mmCIF file of C-alpha atoms in Angstrom:
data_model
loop_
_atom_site.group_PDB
_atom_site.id
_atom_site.type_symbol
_atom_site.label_atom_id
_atom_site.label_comp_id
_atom_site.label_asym_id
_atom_site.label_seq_id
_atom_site.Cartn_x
_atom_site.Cartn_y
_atom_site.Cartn_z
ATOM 1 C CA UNK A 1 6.329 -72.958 -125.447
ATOM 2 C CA UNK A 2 9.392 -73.103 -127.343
ATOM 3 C CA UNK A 3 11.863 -69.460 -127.562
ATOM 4 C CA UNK A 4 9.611 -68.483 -124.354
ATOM 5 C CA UNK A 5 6.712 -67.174 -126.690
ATOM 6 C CA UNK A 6 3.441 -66.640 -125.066
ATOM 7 C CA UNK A 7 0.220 -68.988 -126.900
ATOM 8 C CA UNK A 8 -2.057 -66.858 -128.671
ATOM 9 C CA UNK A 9 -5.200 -67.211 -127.414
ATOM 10 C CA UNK A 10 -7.850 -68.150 -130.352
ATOM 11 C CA UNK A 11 -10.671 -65.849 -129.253
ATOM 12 C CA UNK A 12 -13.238 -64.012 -130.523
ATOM 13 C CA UNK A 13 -15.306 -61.431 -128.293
ATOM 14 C CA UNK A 14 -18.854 -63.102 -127.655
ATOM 15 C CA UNK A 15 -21.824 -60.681 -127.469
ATOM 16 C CA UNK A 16 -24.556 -62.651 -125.084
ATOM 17 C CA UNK A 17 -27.905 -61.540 -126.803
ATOM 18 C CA UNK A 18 -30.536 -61.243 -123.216
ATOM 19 C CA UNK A 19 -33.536 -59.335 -123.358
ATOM 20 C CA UNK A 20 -35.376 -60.445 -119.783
ATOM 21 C CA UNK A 21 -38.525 -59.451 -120.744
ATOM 22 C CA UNK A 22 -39.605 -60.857 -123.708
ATOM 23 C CA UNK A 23 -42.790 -62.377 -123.711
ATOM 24 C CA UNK A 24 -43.050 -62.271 -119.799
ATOM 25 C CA UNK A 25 -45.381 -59.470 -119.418
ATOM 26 C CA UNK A 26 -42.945 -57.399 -116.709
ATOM 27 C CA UNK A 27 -41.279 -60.192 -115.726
ATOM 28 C CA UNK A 28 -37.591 -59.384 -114.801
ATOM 29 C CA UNK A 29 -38.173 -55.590 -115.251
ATOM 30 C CA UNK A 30 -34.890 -53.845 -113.607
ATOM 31 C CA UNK A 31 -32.911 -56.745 -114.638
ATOM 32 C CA UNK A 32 -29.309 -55.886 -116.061
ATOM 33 C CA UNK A 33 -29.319 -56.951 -119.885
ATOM 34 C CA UNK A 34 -25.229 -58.447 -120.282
ATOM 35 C CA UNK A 35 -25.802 -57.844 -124.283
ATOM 36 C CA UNK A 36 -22.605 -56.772 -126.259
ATOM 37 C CA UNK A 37 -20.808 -57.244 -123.256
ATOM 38 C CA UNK A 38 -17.864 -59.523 -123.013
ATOM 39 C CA UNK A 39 -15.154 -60.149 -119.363
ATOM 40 C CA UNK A 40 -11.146 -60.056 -120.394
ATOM 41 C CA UNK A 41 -9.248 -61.410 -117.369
ATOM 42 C CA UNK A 42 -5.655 -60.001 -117.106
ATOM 43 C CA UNK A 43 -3.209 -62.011 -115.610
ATOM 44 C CA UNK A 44 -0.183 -59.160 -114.519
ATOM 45 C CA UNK A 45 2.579 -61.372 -114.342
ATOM 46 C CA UNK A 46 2.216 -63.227 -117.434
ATOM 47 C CA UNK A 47 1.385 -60.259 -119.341
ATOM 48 C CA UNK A 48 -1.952 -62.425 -121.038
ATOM 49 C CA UNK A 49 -5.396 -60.737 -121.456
ATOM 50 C CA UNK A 50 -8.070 -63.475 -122.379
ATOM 51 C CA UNK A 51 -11.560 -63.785 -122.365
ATOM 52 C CA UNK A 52 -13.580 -65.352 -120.139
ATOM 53 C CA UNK A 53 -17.602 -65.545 -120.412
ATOM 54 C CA UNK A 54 -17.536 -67.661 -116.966
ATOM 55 C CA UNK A 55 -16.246 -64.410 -115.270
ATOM 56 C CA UNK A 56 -19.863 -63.343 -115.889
ATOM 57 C CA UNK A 57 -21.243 -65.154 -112.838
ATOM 58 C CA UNK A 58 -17.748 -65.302 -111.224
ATOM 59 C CA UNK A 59 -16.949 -69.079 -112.682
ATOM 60 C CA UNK A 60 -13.757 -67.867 -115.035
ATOM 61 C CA UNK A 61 -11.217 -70.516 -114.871
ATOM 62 C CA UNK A 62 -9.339 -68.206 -112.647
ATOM 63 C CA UNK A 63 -12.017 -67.747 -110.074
ATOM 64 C CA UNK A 64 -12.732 -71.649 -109.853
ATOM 65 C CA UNK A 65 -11.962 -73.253 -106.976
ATOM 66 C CA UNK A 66 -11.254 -70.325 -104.896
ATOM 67 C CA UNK A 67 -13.080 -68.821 -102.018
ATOM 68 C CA UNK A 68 -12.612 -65.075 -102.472
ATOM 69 C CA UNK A 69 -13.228 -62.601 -99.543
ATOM 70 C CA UNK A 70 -13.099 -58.718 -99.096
ATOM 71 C CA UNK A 71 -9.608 -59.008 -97.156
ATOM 72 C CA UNK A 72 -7.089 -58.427 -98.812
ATOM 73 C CA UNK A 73 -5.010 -61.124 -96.348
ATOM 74 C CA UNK A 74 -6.743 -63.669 -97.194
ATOM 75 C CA UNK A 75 -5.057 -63.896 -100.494
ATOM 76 C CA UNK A 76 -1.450 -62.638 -99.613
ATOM 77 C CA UNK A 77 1.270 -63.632 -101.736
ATOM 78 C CA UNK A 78 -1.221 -64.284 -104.313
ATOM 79 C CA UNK A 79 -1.173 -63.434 -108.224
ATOM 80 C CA UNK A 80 -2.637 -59.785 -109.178
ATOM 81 C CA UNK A 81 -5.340 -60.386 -112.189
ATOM 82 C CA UNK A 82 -7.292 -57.553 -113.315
ATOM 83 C CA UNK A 83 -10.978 -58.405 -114.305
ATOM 84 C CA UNK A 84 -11.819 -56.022 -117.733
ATOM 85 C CA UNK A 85 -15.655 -55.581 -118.665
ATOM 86 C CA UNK A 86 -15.497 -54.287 -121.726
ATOM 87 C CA UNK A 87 -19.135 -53.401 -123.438
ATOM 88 C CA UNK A 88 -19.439 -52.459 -127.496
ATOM 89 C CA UNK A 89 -21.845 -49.582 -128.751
ATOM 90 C CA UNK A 90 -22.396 -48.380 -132.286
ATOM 91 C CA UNK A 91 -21.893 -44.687 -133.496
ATOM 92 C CA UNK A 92 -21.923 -43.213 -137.093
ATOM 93 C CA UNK A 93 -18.583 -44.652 -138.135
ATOM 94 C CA UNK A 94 -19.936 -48.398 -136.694
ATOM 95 C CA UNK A 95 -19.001 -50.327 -133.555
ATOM 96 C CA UNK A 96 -16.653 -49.530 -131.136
ATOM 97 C CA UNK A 97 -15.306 -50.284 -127.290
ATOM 98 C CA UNK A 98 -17.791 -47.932 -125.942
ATOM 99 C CA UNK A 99 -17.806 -49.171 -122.134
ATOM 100 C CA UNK A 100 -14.429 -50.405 -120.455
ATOM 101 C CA UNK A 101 -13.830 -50.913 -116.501
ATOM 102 C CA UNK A 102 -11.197 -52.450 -114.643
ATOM 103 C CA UNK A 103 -11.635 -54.268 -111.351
ATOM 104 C CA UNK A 104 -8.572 -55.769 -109.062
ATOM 105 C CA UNK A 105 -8.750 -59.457 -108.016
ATOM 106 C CA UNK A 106 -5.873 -61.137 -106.465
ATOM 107 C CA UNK A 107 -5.312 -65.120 -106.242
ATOM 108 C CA UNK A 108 -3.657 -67.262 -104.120
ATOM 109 C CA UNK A 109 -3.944 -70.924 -105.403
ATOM 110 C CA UNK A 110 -1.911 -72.442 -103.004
ATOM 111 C CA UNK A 111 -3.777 -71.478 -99.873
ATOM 112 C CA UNK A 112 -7.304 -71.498 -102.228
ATOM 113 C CA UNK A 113 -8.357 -68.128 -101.555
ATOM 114 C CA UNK A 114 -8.710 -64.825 -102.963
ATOM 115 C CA UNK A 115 -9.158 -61.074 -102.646
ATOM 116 C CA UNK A 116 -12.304 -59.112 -105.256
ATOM 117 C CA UNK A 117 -14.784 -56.356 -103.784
ATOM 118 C CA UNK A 118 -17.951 -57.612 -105.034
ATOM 119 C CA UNK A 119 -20.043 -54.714 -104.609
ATOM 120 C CA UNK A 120 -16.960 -53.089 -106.860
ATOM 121 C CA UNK A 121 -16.671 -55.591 -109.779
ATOM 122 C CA UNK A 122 -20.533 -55.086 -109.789
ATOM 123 C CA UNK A 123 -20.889 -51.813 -110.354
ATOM 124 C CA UNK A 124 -17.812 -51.169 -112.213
ATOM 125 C CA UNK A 125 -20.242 -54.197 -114.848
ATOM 126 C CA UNK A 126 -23.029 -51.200 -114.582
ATOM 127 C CA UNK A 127 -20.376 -48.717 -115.707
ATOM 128 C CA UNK A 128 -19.016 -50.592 -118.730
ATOM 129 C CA UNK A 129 -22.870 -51.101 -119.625
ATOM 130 C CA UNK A 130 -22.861 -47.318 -119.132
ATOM 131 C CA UNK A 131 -20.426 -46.537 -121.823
ATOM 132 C CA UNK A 132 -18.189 -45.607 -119.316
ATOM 133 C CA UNK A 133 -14.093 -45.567 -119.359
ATOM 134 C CA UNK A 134 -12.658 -46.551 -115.856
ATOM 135 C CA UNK A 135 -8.980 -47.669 -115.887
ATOM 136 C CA UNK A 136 -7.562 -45.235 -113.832
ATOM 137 C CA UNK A 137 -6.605 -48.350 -111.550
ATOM 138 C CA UNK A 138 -4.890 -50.400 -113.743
ATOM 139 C CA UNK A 139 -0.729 -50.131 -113.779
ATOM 140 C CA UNK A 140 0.897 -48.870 -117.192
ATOM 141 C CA UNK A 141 2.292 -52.713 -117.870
ATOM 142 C CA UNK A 142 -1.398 -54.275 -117.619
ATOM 143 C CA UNK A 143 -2.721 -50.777 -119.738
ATOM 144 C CA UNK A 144 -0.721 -52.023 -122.440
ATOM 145 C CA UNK A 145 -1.489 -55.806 -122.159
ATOM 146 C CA UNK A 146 -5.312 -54.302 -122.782
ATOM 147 C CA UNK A 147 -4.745 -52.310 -125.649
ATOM 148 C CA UNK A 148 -2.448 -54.910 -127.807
ATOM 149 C CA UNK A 149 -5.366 -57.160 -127.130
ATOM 150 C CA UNK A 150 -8.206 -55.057 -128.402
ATOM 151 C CA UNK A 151 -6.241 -54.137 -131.256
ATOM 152 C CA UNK A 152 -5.692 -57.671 -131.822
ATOM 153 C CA UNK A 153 -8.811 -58.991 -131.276
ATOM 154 C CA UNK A 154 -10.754 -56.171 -133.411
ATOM 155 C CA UNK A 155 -8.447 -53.510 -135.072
ATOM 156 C CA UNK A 156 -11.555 -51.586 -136.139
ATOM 157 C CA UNK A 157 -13.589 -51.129 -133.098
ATOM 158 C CA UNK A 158 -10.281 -50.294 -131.492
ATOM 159 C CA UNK A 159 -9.728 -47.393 -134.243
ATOM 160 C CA UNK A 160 -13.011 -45.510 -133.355
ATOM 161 C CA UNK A 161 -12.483 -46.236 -129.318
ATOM 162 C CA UNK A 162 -10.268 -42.766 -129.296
ATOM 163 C CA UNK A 163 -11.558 -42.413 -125.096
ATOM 164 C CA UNK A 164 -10.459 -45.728 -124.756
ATOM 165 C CA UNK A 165 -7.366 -45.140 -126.056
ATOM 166 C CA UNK A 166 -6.748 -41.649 -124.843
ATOM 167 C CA UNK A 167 -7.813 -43.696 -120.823
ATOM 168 C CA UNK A 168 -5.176 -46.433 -121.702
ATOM 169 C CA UNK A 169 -2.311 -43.356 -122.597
ATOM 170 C CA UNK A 170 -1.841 -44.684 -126.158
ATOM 171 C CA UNK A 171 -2.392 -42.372 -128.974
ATOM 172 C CA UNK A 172 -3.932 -43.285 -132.553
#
């Protein structure tokens, strides 16, 4: 783009309605219900937070095309991406970024391969669906990438999110 400006990406957060039982008669009991639950994929160096639904079933436009594995050599010299699930829950006040994890991929497009811990992006999914706040993880620069995008994409929810906020180290 022209002046080095970023694109603004033209995205809403898309809340995946799944209910695995209806009219089955137990069918799918146990099964992990992905409503009000939406992937952001952080890309570190560019400083750009989108969403991506394909994340969901590891088929983002980031993930495609790459054969990720659990060493982290694999992927060397590869771009650092932070997958975000980020699940929304209602309180008094109204909705609100209730459940928000970070997990650490890395990806090396030149050699086609790249680094995720599976059994980690997993159940860091469980804990967004949780309501819980994990970001600990994440560096300061991508922190902030995360919260200008929530407050872009949803000023209001991001208002009543104060763990969220308090997690990411920005106040009001």
């Amino acid at each position: 783009m022209a002046n080095g400006e970023k694109p603004k990406p033209k995205m809403e957060f898309t809340i995946i309605r799944d209910n695995p039982t209806a009219g089955h008669k137990g069918f799918g009991i146990g099964s992990i219900s992905l409503e009000n639950v939406s992937p952001i994929i952080i890309d570190v160096e560019e400083e750009l937070a989108q969403i991506e639904i394909g994340a969901l079933h590891a088929r983002s436009k980031t993930e495609r095309g790459v054969k990720f594995t659990p060493n982290r050599e694999d992927s060397e010299g590869g771009k650092p991406y932070w997958l975000i699930w980020v699940a929304i829950d209602y309180k008094e006040e109204g909705p609100y970024f209730a459940g928000v994890t970070a997990a650490e991929m890395v990806v090396n497009r030149e050699k086609r391969r790249g680094y995720k811990n599976l059994p980690e992006h997993v159940n860091l999914l469980d804990k967004a669906l949780k309501r819980h706040v994990i970001v600990d993880k994440m560096d300061d620069r991508s922190k902030k990438v995360l919260a200008e995008f929530l407050q872009g994409e949803n000023p209001e929810l991001w208002e009543r999110s104060t763990e969220l906020q308090e997690a990411l180290g920005i106040s009001g």
